[in-house]
CSV table of C-alpha atoms in Angstrom, one decimal:
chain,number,residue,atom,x,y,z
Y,3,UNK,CA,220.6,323.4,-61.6
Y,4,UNK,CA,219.5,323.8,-58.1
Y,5,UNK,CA,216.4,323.3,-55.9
Y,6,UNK,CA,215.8,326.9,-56.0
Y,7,UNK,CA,215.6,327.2,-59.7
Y,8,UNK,CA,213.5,324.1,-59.8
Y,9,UNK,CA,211.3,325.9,-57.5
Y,10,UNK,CA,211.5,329.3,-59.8
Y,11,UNK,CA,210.6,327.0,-62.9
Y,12,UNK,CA,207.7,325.3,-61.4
Y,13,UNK,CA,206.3,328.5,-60.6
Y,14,UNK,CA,205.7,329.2,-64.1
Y,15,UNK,CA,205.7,326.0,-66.4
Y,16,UNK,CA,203.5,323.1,-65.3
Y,17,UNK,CA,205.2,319.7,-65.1
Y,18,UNK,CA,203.9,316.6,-65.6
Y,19,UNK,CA,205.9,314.6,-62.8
Y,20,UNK,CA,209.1,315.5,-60.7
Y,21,UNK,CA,211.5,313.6,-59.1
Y,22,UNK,CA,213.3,315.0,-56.0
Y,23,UNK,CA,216.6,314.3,-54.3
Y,24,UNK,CA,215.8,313.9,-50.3
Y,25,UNK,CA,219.4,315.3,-49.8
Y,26,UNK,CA,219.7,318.3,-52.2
Y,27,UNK,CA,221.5,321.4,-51.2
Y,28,UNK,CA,219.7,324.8,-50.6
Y,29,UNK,CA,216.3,323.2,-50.2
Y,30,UNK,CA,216.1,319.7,-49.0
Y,31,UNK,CA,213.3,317.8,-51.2
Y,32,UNK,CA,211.1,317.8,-48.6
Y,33,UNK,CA,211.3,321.5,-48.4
Y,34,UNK,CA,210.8,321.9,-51.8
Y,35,UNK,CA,207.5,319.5,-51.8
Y,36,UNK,CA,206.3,322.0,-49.0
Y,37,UNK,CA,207.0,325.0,-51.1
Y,38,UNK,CA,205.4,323.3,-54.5
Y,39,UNK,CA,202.5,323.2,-52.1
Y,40,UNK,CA,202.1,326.8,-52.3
Y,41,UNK,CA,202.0,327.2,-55.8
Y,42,UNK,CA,198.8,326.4,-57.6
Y,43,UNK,CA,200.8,325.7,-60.8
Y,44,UNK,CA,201.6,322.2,-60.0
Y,45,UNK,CA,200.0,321.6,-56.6
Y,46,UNK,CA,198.7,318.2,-57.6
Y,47,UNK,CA,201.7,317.1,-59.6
Y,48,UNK,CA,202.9,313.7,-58.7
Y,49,UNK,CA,206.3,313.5,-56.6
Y,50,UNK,CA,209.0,310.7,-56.8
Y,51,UNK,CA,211.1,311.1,-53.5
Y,52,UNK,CA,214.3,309.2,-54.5
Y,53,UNK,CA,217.6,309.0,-52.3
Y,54,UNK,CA,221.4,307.8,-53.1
Y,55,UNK,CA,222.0,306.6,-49.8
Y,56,UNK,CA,219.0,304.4,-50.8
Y,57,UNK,CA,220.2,302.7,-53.7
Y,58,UNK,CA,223.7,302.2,-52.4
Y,59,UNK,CA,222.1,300.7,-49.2
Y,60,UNK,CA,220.0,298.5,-51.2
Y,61,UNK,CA,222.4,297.2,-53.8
Y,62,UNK,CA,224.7,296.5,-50.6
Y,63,UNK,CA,221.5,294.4,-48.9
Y,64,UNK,CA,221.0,292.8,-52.2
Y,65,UNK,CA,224.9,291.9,-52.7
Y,66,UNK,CA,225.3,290.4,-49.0
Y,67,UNK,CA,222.4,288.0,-49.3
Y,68,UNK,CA,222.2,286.5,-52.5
Y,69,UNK,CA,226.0,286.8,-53.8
């Protein structure tokens, strides 16, 4: 699926907790958070911003300095 359907779905079904990719296609996760803030639905659902680049770049840190 796609940030627009995950928009489309939270529209309708109430979620308990989503996790968004800051570098999705379509709608970045940032722009999706702003959009969700429309929608009453889930307005106050918790968001977990999580990122690739991130964990790459942190296993990398983690590697260099203590391996």
């Amino acid at each position: 699926s796609n940030s627009k359907q995950g928009l489309i779905y939270t529209q309708t079904e109430k979620v308990d907790l989503i996790l968004l990719d800051i570098m999705m296609p379509e709608l970045d996760g940032f722009e999706f958070a702003e959009a969700l803030q429309e929608n009453n639905c889930n307005k106050n659902t918790p968001i977990v911003f999580i990122s690739a680049q991130f964990i790459s770049f942190f296993i990398f840190v983690i590697f260099f300095y203590f391996f």
